[in-house]
Amino acid sequence: MTNEDFTDWVNEEGINPVVLVEVSHTAGTFYLSNKFYATETGEAPENVSYDVSLNQSFIIQRSLDAKTIGSIRVYNDGDFDDWQNLAFINQPIKVFIGDAQWPRDDFRLRFSGIIDDLIENSPNEFEIKITAINELPNINLSGNNLLLAGTINTYSIYRGSAYGSKYYKIADADQFNQVDNMTVYVSGLAKAIAWDGAYNNAFYIPSEPSPSATPYLSCKGIINSLKAFITELCSRASMPINSANFALFPDYTEIGARFVNTLSFEYILNEVLRGIGAFYVINGIGEIEFYQLKDPETAAPDIYLIAEENIIIRQSNTDKILRNLVFTHSIDHSDISQQIFTYTASNIIPVGFQFDDKAVNSFVSGTSMINENTRQRLLRSKSRKTFNAKIKRMVPNINLGMVVNITSNTTGWREGRNGIVVGITEHLTNNMAELTIWR
Amino acid sequence: MALSDNLNILFPITVNENSIAVIPTPVTTLPAKNVFNSRRDKFLRIIGTNATIKFNTNSLEETTAICLGFLNLTDSSTIRIRLYNDFNQTGLIVHDSNALPGVDPAYFQWELENLFPQVYFYSFEKVNFKSVVIDIVAPGNSQIDIGRIMTGFIFEPKKNYSLNSKWQWQEEGNDRISGNKYRIFSLDLKYLENIENDRYEYEKMKAAKQGDLLVCLQPSATGLDFLKNTAICKRVNDISRVRYRENTNKHRDLYKEVI
């Protein structure tokens, strides 16, 4: 199933999705769902009947200024009594959605996070609190927005913050890597991700050019780190690790990998990098450079120079500039305080994202288009406020930080207005979403 | 094989779940004991085209029917049921169905795969038994799934349910494929004799709302009519009974299909 087919299905009226939840603990994985679903021989996972134990309330809330939180309520008729003896906290949890008639491969990863807490609501129900390691909002510059040395591509640029201190397993069963509070400061100082406590598995940037024009993920470091990263990359995107999807370059002193299946590349990075606290940019020669941030107090950050002139962002419309968006990096990692500078938002012009006609017609009347406190319409106010837009379907292609263009059959909104998505609340089993828009 | 025209409700007996043996060995994630679980999401899976399932009771029991539920058989499959009067299948065969079609052809004629779970219901004259051997031959299958096996007492009232009992088809959500779809059988049993009432109440109490059972509204029907009116269900309502004549009892029950 293509991503387009999936999007079409999500946009249909009244779909009744099957929600599959894979809950990890230190000794294995539990498989839960809201409806009967079983996998077949040869699928992954193989011959598994998902426990129909999810109570209907299943909400994921994501926000730019708060931790992502999710709540999954599980009905326990005794089958899960042994959960109290298992270790779940800080273990991964994944949520997939699809249709009961689909093969397992067609289900899409809807959310990937970490188990934050497990509490008992009643003798027959407990609640799994989930959170993401970080939420790196991205500016999705779709279309012909990024021109690099004559090559037109579609890539995403990230910035943002990570919240919480979580252990995230990306390698073998007995190896955990800790992601500390990772914050990209406006001034450029970055607090690190600590790998193994000794920074042995840090990623940093090689100096050799890309061997080809296809998206090239390069990093210098211990090969195990890259393999672990690729493994997790493919696992999250449900892609097999084979030569059809990526190729390692053994002839470089640095370790590199080229993603052959370029159509999936951005999708993969969107999911994985968000999960392990990193971001990437495109340098002037077509390389995708992968940034992992280090604690400036204990090690120099491995952030490579990106010359300003190597990044060209083509303006695709004349919508107003968003001033809150900042892209930061350093130019020399020997002196952090002086070498990190900031791009202002004037250098970045986002593309408006237009809802399709179906989504527009789905606006729930009474959605607040005004400041709830003052009841003033948000016209050209100096102060930026948020408002909520309810949508009667899930929104698989909208992410935090995305610029969206909202149109509505309401005075002042017929021509559409831009705003940034700063919060998304999804009711997965009810097939509804609520966006908090800031403008 | 139906014995009468009247309502049949199969209340399963308790069997020795630890005695179950399956050849070939089921997949580890979907083991044999799942067939005794009333949950739809717990079932047995065997890789291959043939399967033999054996299990025992705890003591000599009587039965008049066997039901296999939530199957995935193709229309070329057969099922053979043998009941023995001992635990080791070396004694007397008290009943042998011989190989019978595993699925009514109407199931595929009407493409009911996405609407009704596949249920095999076989009833016979009462026998006393201690063990069961079920042989499934399914040349069109690559794997055999069995969600439920039950055997036991058939409740069959002398006077059938009254005319205003009904069959309802429910849909949750308006998605044509994946919205939850199930049947509800609403039964108005107005003319139960005292002895029937006692047995019916006892079986309902023993099963409780959590226990599943088989409801067959039209045992003598064939094809689509039989399939529509046969389902593994659970009771929805509480138990109550009205006695309105010296020897006449009325029950009104709602059975919802297990989905």
mmCIF file of N, CA and C in Angstrom, chain A residues 269-345:
data_model
loop_
_atom_site.group_PDB
_atom_site.id
_atom_site.type_symbol
_atom_site.label_atom_id
_atom_site.label_comp_id
_atom_site.label_asym_id
_atom_site.label_seq_id
_atom_site.Cartn_x
_atom_site.Cartn_y
_atom_site.Cartn_z
ATOM 1 N N LEU A 269 13.521 9.003 8.085
ATOM 2 C CA LEU A 269 14.207 9.945 8.960
ATOM 3 C C LEU A 269 13.220 10.699 9.827
ATOM 4 N N ASN A 270 12.102 11.030 9.242
ATOM 5 C CA ASN A 270 11.102 11.730 10.043
ATOM 6 C C ASN A 270 10.767 10.950 11.299
ATOM 7 N N GLU A 271 10.664 9.661 11.155
ATOM 8 C CA GLU A 271 10.254 8.858 12.303
ATOM 9 C C GLU A 271 11.411 8.594 13.261
ATOM 10 N N VAL A 272 12.527 8.188 12.690
ATOM 11 C CA VAL A 272 13.599 7.723 13.562
ATOM 12 C C VAL A 272 14.304 8.868 14.262
ATOM 13 N N LEU A 273 14.633 9.874 13.511
ATOM 14 C CA LEU A 273 15.397 10.943 14.135
ATOM 15 C C LEU A 273 14.600 11.635 15.216
ATOM 16 N N ARG A 274 13.306 11.678 14.993
ATOM 17 C CA ARG A 274 12.479 12.241 16.047
ATOM 18 C C ARG A 274 12.583 11.389 17.294
ATOM 19 N N GLY A 275 12.723 10.120 17.080
ATOM 20 C CA GLY A 275 12.729 9.218 18.224
ATOM 21 C C GLY A 275 14.043 9.175 18.967
ATOM 22 N N ILE A 276 15.158 9.420 18.286
ATOM 23 C CA ILE A 276 16.431 9.270 18.992
ATOM 24 C C ILE A 276 17.145 10.593 19.154
ATOM 25 N N GLY A 277 16.464 11.647 18.909
ATOM 26 C CA GLY A 277 17.039 12.931 19.302
ATOM 27 C C GLY A 277 18.144 13.399 18.400
ATOM 28 N N ALA A 278 17.827 13.609 17.151
ATOM 29 C CA ALA A 278 18.862 14.120 16.262
ATOM 30 C C ALA A 278 18.189 14.898 15.156
ATOM 31 N N PHE A 279 18.978 15.605 14.408
ATOM 32 C CA PHE A 279 18.407 16.280 13.257
ATOM 33 C C PHE A 279 19.427 16.299 12.146
ATOM 34 N N TYR A 280 18.975 16.629 10.986
ATOM 35 C CA TYR A 280 19.913 16.607 9.871
ATOM 36 C C TYR A 280 19.686 17.804 8.973
ATOM 37 N N VAL A 281 20.708 18.122 8.267
ATOM 38 C CA VAL A 281 20.596 19.192 7.290
ATOM 39 C C VAL A 281 21.301 18.740 6.014
ATOM 40 N N ILE A 282 21.061 19.461 4.988
ATOM 41 C CA ILE A 282 21.673 19.163 3.708
ATOM 42 C C ILE A 282 22.789 20.165 3.466
ATOM 43 N N ASN A 283 23.945 19.638 3.177
ATOM 44 C CA ASN A 283 25.017 20.592 2.923
ATOM 45 C C ASN A 283 25.066 20.921 1.427
ATOM 46 N N GLY A 284 26.023 21.729 1.096
ATOM 47 C CA GLY A 284 26.041 22.278 -0.258
ATOM 48 C C GLY A 284 26.360 21.273 -1.340
ATOM 49 N N ILE A 285 26.789 20.093 -0.981
ATOM 50 C CA ILE A 285 27.155 19.116 -2.006
ATOM 51 C C ILE A 285 26.198 17.925 -1.992
ATOM 52 N N GLY A 286 25.061 18.127 -1.424
ATOM 53 C CA GLY A 286 24.044 17.089 -1.520
ATOM 54 C C GLY A 286 24.096 16.045 -0.431
ATOM 55 N N GLU A 287 25.006 16.200 0.512
ATOM 56 C CA GLU A 287 25.047 15.225 1.600
ATOM 57 C C GLU A 287 24.000 15.579 2.634
ATOM 58 N N ILE A 288 23.459 14.557 3.225
ATOM 59 C CA ILE A 288 22.584 14.764 4.373
ATOM 60 C C ILE A 288 23.424 14.514 5.598
ATOM 61 N N GLU A 289 23.611 15.533 6.359
ATOM 62 C CA GLU A 289 24.488 15.407 7.502
ATOM 63 C C GLU A 289 23.670 15.266 8.773
ATOM 64 N N PHE A 290 24.141 14.371 9.534
ATOM 65 C CA PHE A 290 23.355 13.891 10.663
ATOM 66 C C PHE A 290 23.975 14.421 11.952
ATOM 67 N N TYR A 291 23.188 15.112 12.689
ATOM 68 C CA TYR A 291 23.702 15.761 13.883
ATOM 69 C C TYR A 291 23.236 15.054 15.136
ATOM 70 N N GLN A 292 24.184 14.740 15.950
ATOM 71 C CA GLN A 292 23.872 14.305 17.311
ATOM 72 C C GLN A 292 24.570 15.313 18.208
ATOM 73 N N LEU A 293 23.871 15.717 19.184
ATOM 74 C CA LEU A 293 24.405 16.801 20.013
ATOM 75 C C LEU A 293 25.094 16.262 21.253
ATOM 76 N N LYS A 294 26.120 16.913 21.660
ATOM 77 C CA LYS A 294 26.890 16.469 22.826
ATOM 78 C C LYS A 294 26.830 17.495 23.941
ATOM 79 N N ASP A 295 27.144 17.028 25.096
ATOM 80 C CA ASP A 295 27.157 17.909 26.252
ATOM 81 C C ASP A 295 28.366 18.830 26.145
ATOM 82 N N PRO A 296 28.137 20.123 26.003
ATOM 83 C CA PRO A 296 29.280 21.022 25.842
ATOM 84 C C PRO A 296 30.171 21.080 27.074
ATOM 85 N N GLU A 297 29.660 20.603 28.179
ATOM 86 C CA GLU A 297 30.477 20.650 29.388
ATOM 87 C C GLU A 297 31.482 19.515 29.419
ATOM 88 N N THR A 298 31.241 18.487 28.678
ATOM 89 C CA THR A 298 32.130 17.330 28.761
ATOM 90 C C THR A 298 32.794 16.977 27.440
ATOM 91 N N ALA A 299 32.268 17.456 26.368
ATOM 92 C CA ALA A 299 32.880 17.118 25.080
ATOM 93 C C ALA A 299 32.478 18.153 24.050
ATOM 94 N N ALA A 300 33.348 18.325 23.099
ATOM 95 C CA ALA A 300 33.021 19.295 22.055
ATOM 96 C C ALA A 300 31.883 18.769 21.207
ATOM 97 N N PRO A 301 30.973 19.612 20.853
ATOM 98 C CA PRO A 301 29.853 19.133 20.049
ATOM 99 C C PRO A 301 30.319 18.780 18.643
ATOM 100 N N ASP A 302 29.723 17.750 18.123
ATOM 101 C CA ASP A 302 30.075 17.347 16.768
ATOM 102 C C ASP A 302 29.088 17.943 15.790
ATOM 103 N N ILE A 303 29.190 19.172 15.622
ATOM 104 C CA ILE A 303 28.278 19.832 14.693
ATOM 105 C C ILE A 303 29.136 20.464 13.611
ATOM 106 N N TYR A 304 28.844 20.107 12.460
ATOM 107 C CA TYR A 304 29.728 20.470 11.370
ATOM 108 C C TYR A 304 29.360 21.819 10.796
ATOM 109 N N LEU A 305 30.319 22.362 10.145
ATOM 110 C CA LEU A 305 30.071 23.631 9.505
ATOM 111 C C LEU A 305 29.111 23.474 8.339
ATOM 112 N N ILE A 306 28.213 24.348 8.296
ATOM 113 C CA ILE A 306 27.406 24.451 7.085
ATOM 114 C C ILE A 306 27.483 25.886 6.636
ATOM 115 N N ALA A 307 28.137 26.065 5.546
ATOM 116 C CA ALA A 307 28.288 27.426 5.055
ATOM 117 C C ALA A 307 26.956 27.958 4.609
ATOM 118 N N GLU A 308 26.770 29.174 4.932
ATOM 119 C CA GLU A 308 25.462 29.761 4.673
ATOM 120 C C GLU A 308 25.102 29.706 3.202
ATOM 121 N N GLU A 309 26.092 29.919 2.388
ATOM 122 C CA GLU A 309 25.756 29.997 0.966
ATOM 123 C C GLU A 309 25.420 28.646 0.364
ATOM 124 N N ASN A 310 25.648 27.586 1.076
ATOM 125 C CA ASN A 310 25.350 26.277 0.530
ATOM 126 C C ASN A 310 23.912 25.846 0.739
ATOM 127 N N ILE A 311 23.245 26.627 1.464
ATOM 128 C CA ILE A 311 21.847 26.280 1.680
ATOM 129 C C ILE A 311 20.989 27.364 1.048
ATOM 130 N N ILE A 312 20.264 26.970 0.110
ATOM 131 C CA ILE A 312 19.400 27.934 -0.567
ATOM 132 C C ILE A 312 17.972 27.454 -0.420
ATOM 133 N N ILE A 313 17.181 28.303 0.056
ATOM 134 C CA ILE A 313 15.782 27.955 0.226
ATOM 135 C C ILE A 313 14.965 28.803 -0.733
ATOM 136 N N ARG A 314 14.291 28.117 -1.590
ATOM 137 C CA ARG A 314 13.534 28.868 -2.588
ATOM 138 C C ARG A 314 12.194 29.276 -2.011
ATOM 139 N N GLN A 315 11.879 30.476 -2.234
ATOM 140 C CA GLN A 315 10.595 30.969 -1.764
ATOM 141 C C GLN A 315 9.512 30.492 -2.711
ATOM 142 N N SER A 316 8.538 29.838 -2.182
ATOM 143 C CA SER A 316 7.514 29.290 -3.064
ATOM 144 C C SER A 316 6.202 30.046 -2.994
ATOM 145 N N ASN A 317 6.033 30.842 -2.021
ATOM 146 C CA ASN A 317 4.861 31.708 -2.024
ATOM 147 C C ASN A 317 5.188 32.957 -1.230
ATOM 148 N N THR A 318 4.291 33.835 -1.143
ATOM 149 C CA THR A 318 4.586 35.108 -0.490
ATOM 150 C C THR A 318 3.940 35.201 0.884
ATOM 151 N N ASP A 319 3.655 34.081 1.436
ATOM 152 C CA ASP A 319 3.066 34.138 2.779
ATOM 153 C C ASP A 319 4.063 34.724 3.776
ATOM 154 N N LYS A 320 3.548 35.179 4.807
ATOM 155 C CA LYS A 320 4.389 35.912 5.740
ATOM 156 C C LYS A 320 5.381 34.991 6.445
ATOM 157 N N ILE A 321 6.433 35.635 6.867
ATOM 158 C CA ILE A 321 7.514 34.910 7.494
ATOM 159 C C ILE A 321 7.144 34.609 8.941
ATOM 160 N N LEU A 322 7.492 33.435 9.355
ATOM 161 C CA LEU A 322 7.242 33.074 10.747
ATOM 162 C C LEU A 322 8.477 33.410 11.559
ATOM 163 N N ARG A 323 8.299 34.172 12.561
ATOM 164 C CA ARG A 323 9.476 34.699 13.233
ATOM 165 C C ARG A 323 9.977 33.812 14.359
ATOM 166 N N ASN A 324 9.228 32.866 14.680
ATOM 167 C CA ASN A 324 9.651 32.069 15.831
ATOM 168 C C ASN A 324 10.587 30.940 15.457
ATOM 169 N N LEU A 325 10.804 30.720 14.199
ATOM 170 C CA LEU A 325 11.550 29.542 13.792
ATOM 171 C C LEU A 325 13.029 29.869 13.680
ATOM 172 N N VAL A 326 13.807 29.070 14.292
ATOM 173 C CA VAL A 326 15.237 29.329 14.340
ATOM 174 C C VAL A 326 15.987 28.075 13.961
ATOM 175 N N PHE A 327 16.957 28.234 13.174
ATOM 176 C CA PHE A 327 17.814 27.110 12.826
ATOM 177 C C PHE A 327 19.211 27.417 13.330
ATOM 178 N N THR A 328 19.751 26.512 14.079
ATOM 179 C CA THR A 328 21.049 26.810 14.683
ATOM 180 C C THR A 328 22.060 25.726 14.345
ATOM 181 N N HIS A 329 23.271 26.122 14.267
ATOM 182 C CA HIS A 329 24.360 25.162 14.174
ATOM 183 C C HIS A 329 25.649 25.879 14.531
ATOM 184 N N SER A 330 26.714 25.172 14.556
ATOM 185 C CA SER A 330 27.993 25.807 14.876
ATOM 186 C C SER A 330 28.889 25.730 13.656
ATOM 187 N N ILE A 331 29.879 26.557 13.638
ATOM 188 C CA ILE A 331 30.818 26.498 12.523
ATOM 189 C C ILE A 331 32.161 25.927 12.926
ATOM 190 N N ASP A 332 32.379 25.858 14.200
ATOM 191 C CA ASP A 332 33.648 25.296 14.653
ATOM 192 C C ASP A 332 33.411 24.690 16.018
ATOM 193 N N HIS A 333 33.766 23.492 16.140
ATOM 194 C CA HIS A 333 33.412 22.852 17.405
ATOM 195 C C HIS A 333 34.526 22.913 18.432
ATOM 196 N N SER A 334 35.418 23.809 18.316
ATOM 197 C CA SER A 334 36.420 23.930 19.368
ATOM 198 C C SER A 334 36.068 25.023 20.371
ATOM 199 N N ASP A 335 35.265 25.948 19.968
ATOM 200 C CA ASP A 335 34.866 26.987 20.908
ATOM 201 C C ASP A 335 33.378 27.247 20.714
ATOM 202 N N ILE A 336 32.646 26.691 21.600
ATOM 203 C CA ILE A 336 31.206 26.705 21.377
ATOM 204 C C ILE A 336 30.620 28.100 21.513
ATOM 205 N N SER A 337 31.047 28.779 22.504
ATOM 206 C CA SER A 337 30.351 30.021 22.828
ATOM 207 C C SER A 337 30.471 31.036 21.708
ATOM 208 N N GLN A 338 31.492 30.927 20.915
ATOM 209 C CA GLN A 338 31.677 31.957 19.899
ATOM 210 C C GLN A 338 31.345 31.481 18.509
ATOM 211 N N GLN A 339 31.145 30.250 18.382
ATOM 212 C CA GLN A 339 31.065 29.752 17.027
ATOM 213 C C GLN A 339 29.684 29.306 16.581
ATOM 214 N N ILE A 340 28.812 29.376 17.472
ATOM 215 C CA ILE A 340 27.478 28.966 17.076
ATOM 216 C C ILE A 340 26.650 30.200 16.793
ATOM 217 N N PHE A 341 26.136 30.257 15.667
ATOM 218 C CA PHE A 341 25.291 31.403 15.360
ATOM 219 C C PHE A 341 23.943 30.903 14.866
ATOM 220 N N THR A 342 23.126 31.826 14.688
ATOM 221 C CA THR A 342 21.730 31.471 14.487
ATOM 222 C C THR A 342 21.203 32.059 13.191
ATOM 223 N N TYR A 343 20.512 31.251 12.507
ATOM 224 C CA TYR A 343 19.746 31.785 11.397
ATOM 225 C C TYR A 343 18.436 32.307 11.924
ATOM 226 N N THR A 344 18.081 33.446 11.493
ATOM 227 C CA THR A 344 16.773 33.955 11.880
ATOM 228 C C THR A 344 15.734 33.444 10.905
ATOM 229 N N ALA A 345 14.551 33.649 11.313
ATOM 230 C CA ALA A 345 13.456 33.156 10.494
ATOM 231 C C ALA A 345 13.366 33.868 9.168
#
